[in-house]
Short mmCIF file of C-alpha atoms in Angstrom, two decimals:
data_model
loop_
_atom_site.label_atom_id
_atom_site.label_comp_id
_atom_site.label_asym_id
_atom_site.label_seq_id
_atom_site.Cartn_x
_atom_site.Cartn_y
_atom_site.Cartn_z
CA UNK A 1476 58.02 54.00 64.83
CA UNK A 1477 56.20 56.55 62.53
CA UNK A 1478 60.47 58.09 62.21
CA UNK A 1479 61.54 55.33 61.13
CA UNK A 1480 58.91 54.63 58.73
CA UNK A 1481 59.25 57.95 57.37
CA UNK A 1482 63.59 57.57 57.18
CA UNK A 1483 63.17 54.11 54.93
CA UNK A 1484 60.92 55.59 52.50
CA UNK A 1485 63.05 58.67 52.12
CA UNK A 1486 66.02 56.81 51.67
CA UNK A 1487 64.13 54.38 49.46
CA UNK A 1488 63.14 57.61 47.20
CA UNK A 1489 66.61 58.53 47.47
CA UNK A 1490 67.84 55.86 45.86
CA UNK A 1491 65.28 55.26 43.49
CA UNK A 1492 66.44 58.90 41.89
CA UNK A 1493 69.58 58.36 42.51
CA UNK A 1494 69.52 55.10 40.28
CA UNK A 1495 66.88 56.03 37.38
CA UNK A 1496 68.37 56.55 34.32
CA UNK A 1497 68.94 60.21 33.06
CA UNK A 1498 66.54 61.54 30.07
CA UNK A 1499 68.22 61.10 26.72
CA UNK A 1500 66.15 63.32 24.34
CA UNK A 1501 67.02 63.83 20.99
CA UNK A 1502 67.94 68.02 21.03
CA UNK A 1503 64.44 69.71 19.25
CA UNK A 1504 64.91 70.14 16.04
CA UNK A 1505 65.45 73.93 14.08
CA UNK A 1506 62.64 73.89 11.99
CA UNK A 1507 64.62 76.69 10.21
CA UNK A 1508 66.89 74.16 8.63
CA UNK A 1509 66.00 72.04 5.69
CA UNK A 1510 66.18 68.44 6.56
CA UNK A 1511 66.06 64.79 4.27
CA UNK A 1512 62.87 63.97 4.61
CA UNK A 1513 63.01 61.63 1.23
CA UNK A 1514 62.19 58.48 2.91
CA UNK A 1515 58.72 60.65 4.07
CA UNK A 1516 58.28 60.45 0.20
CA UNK A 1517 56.91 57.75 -2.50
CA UNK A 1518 56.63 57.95 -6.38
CA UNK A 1519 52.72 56.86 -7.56
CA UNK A 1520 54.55 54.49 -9.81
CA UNK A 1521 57.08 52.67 -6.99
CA UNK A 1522 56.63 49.21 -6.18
CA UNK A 1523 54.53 49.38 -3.07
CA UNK A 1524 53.60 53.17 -3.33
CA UNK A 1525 49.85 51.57 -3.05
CA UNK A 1526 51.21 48.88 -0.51
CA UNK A 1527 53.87 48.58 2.23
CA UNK A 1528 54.63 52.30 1.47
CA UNK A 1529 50.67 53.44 1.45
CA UNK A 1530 50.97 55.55 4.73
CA UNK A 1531 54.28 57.90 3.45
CA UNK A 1532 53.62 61.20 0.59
CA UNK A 1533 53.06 60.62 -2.95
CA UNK A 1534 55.27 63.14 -5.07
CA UNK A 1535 54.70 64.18 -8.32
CA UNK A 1536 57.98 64.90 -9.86
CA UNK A 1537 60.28 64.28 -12.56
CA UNK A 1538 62.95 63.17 -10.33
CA UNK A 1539 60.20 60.76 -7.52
CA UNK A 1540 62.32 59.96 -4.70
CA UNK A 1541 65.98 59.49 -6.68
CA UNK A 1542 67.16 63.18 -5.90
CA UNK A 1543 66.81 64.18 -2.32
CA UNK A 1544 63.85 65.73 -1.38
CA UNK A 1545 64.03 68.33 1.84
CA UNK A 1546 61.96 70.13 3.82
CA UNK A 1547 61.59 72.87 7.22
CA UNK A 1548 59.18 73.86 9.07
CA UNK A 1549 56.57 71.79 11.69
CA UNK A 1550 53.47 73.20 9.63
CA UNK A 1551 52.58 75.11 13.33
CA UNK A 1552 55.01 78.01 14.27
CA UNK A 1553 57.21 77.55 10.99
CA UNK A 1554 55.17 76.79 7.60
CA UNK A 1555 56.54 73.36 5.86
CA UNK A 1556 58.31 74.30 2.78
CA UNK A 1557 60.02 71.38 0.85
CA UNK A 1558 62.42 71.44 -2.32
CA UNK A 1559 64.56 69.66 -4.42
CA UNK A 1560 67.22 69.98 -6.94
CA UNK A 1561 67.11 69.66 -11.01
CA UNK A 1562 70.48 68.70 -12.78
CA UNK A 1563 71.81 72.27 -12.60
CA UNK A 1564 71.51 72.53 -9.41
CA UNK A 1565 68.70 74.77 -9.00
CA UNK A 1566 66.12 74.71 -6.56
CA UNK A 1567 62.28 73.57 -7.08
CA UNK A 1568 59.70 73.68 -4.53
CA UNK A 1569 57.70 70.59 -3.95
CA UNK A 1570 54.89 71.95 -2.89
CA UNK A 1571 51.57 70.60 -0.78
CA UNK A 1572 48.06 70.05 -3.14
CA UNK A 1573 46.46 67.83 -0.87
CA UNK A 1574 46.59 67.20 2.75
CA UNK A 1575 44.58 65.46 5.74
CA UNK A 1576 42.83 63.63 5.85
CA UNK A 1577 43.71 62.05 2.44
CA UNK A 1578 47.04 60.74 2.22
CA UNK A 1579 49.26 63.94 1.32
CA UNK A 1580 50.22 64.96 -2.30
CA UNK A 1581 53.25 66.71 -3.48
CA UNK A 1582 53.80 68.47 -6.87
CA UNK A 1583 57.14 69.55 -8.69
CA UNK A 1584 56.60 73.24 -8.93
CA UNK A 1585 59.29 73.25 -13.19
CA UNK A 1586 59.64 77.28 -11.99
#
Protein backbone atom coordinates (compact mmCIF):
# COMPACT_ATOMS: atom_id res chain seq x y z
CA UNK A 1 0.00 0.00 0.00
CA UNK A 2 2.59 2.55 1.39
CA UNK A 3 4.56 1.51 -2.57
CA UNK A 4 2.04 2.42 -4.23
CA UNK A 5 1.34 5.52 -2.48
CA UNK A 6 4.80 6.49 -2.79
CA UNK A 7 4.86 5.43 -7.02
CA UNK A 8 1.62 7.95 -7.68
CA UNK A 9 3.11 10.81 -6.04
CA UNK A 10 6.41 10.34 -7.80
CA UNK A 11 4.90 10.03 -10.97
CA UNK A 12 2.54 12.87 -10.09
CA UNK A 13 5.87 15.08 -9.40
CA UNK A 14 7.09 13.76 -12.51
CA UNK A 15 4.73 15.13 -14.45
CA UNK A 16 4.13 18.17 -12.76
CA UNK A 17 8.00 19.10 -13.86
CA UNK A 18 7.71 17.64 -16.75
CA UNK A 19 4.71 20.01 -17.72
CA UNK A 20 5.67 23.47 -15.91
CA UNK A 21 6.64 25.93 -18.12
CA UNK A 22 10.45 26.72 -18.57
CA UNK A 23 11.84 30.17 -16.97
CA UNK A 24 11.91 32.91 -19.56
CA UNK A 25 14.15 35.63 -17.99
CA UNK A 26 15.07 38.53 -19.70
CA UNK A 27 19.31 37.94 -20.05
CA UNK A 28 20.82 40.54 -17.01
CA UNK A 29 21.63 43.43 -18.31
CA UNK A 30 25.63 44.88 -18.91
CA UNK A 31 25.53 47.69 -16.83
CA UNK A 32 28.68 48.62 -18.87
CA UNK A 33 26.55 49.64 -21.78
CA UNK A 34 24.67 52.85 -22.03
CA UNK A 35 21.03 52.22 -22.39
CA UNK A 36 17.64 54.71 -23.36
CA UNK A 37 16.48 55.36 -20.33
CA UNK A 38 14.52 58.71 -21.70
CA UNK A 39 11.16 57.57 -20.83
CA UNK A 40 12.85 57.31 -16.94
CA UNK A 41 13.00 61.15 -17.63
CA UNK A 42 10.47 64.32 -17.41
CA UNK A 43 11.04 68.08 -18.21
CA UNK A 44 9.70 70.43 -14.96
CA UNK A 45 7.77 72.20 -17.62
CA UNK A 46 5.92 68.91 -19.46
CA UNK A 47 2.37 68.51 -19.22
CA UNK A 48 2.02 66.13 -16.33
CA UNK A 49 5.71 66.39 -15.05
CA UNK A 50 3.73 67.32 -11.60
CA UNK A 51 0.94 64.69 -12.51
CA UNK A 52 0.62 61.32 -14.31
CA UNK A 53 4.45 61.57 -14.79
CA UNK A 54 5.20 62.66 -10.89
CA UNK A 55 6.98 59.29 -10.00
CA UNK A 56 9.76 59.38 -13.22
CA UNK A 57 13.26 62.08 -12.99
CA UNK A 58 12.99 65.66 -13.53
CA UNK A 59 15.92 66.87 -15.92
CA UNK A 60 17.22 70.06 -16.16
CA UNK A 61 18.41 70.52 -19.63
CA UNK A 62 18.29 72.48 -22.66
CA UNK A 63 17.22 69.65 -24.71
CA UNK A 64 14.29 67.93 -21.59
CA UNK A 65 13.41 64.69 -22.92
CA UNK A 66 13.50 65.54 -27.01
CA UNK A 67 17.19 64.19 -27.46
CA UNK A 68 17.78 60.81 -26.01
CA UNK A 69 18.94 60.67 -22.73
CA UNK A 70 21.19 57.36 -21.68
CA UNK A 71 22.58 55.95 -18.93
CA UNK A 72 24.91 52.62 -17.30
CA UNK A 73 25.46 51.49 -14.35
CA UNK A 74 22.90 49.89 -11.39
CA UNK A 75 24.20 52.66 -8.85
CA UNK A 76 25.63 49.25 -6.73
CA UNK A 77 28.64 47.44 -8.42
CA UNK A 78 28.73 49.96 -11.49
CA UNK A 79 28.13 53.85 -10.60
CA UNK A 80 25.04 55.35 -12.81
CA UNK A 81 26.45 57.71 -15.24
CA UNK A 82 23.92 59.26 -17.77
CA UNK A 83 24.54 61.58 -20.94
CA UNK A 84 23.20 63.09 -23.78
CA UNK A 85 24.03 64.70 -26.99
CA UNK A 86 24.13 68.64 -28.07
CA UNK A 87 23.68 69.41 -31.88
CA UNK A 88 27.32 68.60 -32.66
CA UNK A 89 27.23 65.63 -31.45
CA UNK A 90 29.12 65.90 -28.38
CA UNK A 91 28.57 64.32 -25.25
CA UNK A 92 27.12 66.02 -21.89
CA UNK A 93 26.72 64.33 -18.69
CA UNK A 94 23.41 64.57 -17.01
CA UNK A 95 24.38 64.28 -13.87
CA UNK A 96 22.51 63.33 -10.28
CA UNK A 97 21.86 66.64 -7.67
CA UNK A 98 19.28 65.09 -5.78
CA UNK A 99 18.30 61.64 -4.96
CA UNK A 100 16.08 59.50 -2.42
CA UNK A 101 14.09 60.03 -0.95
CA UNK A 102 12.95 63.14 -2.94
CA UNK A 103 12.00 62.47 -6.33
CA UNK A 104 15.48 62.46 -8.30
CA UNK A 105 16.95 65.57 -10.11
CA UNK A 106 19.09 65.68 -13.11
CA UNK A 107 21.23 68.63 -14.38
CA UNK A 108 22.81 69.33 -17.93
CA UNK A 109 26.43 69.46 -17.04
CA UNK A 110 27.14 72.74 -20.79
CA UNK A 111 31.04 71.21 -20.30
Amino acid sequence: MFARILTGALLTAAATLALAPTASADPTPDWNTFYDKTANFVAPFDPGAFGDKGDRALVLSPYGTGRIIECKGDGHYVAVYCRQFDDQGREHAITQIISAPFRGVYVYNPF
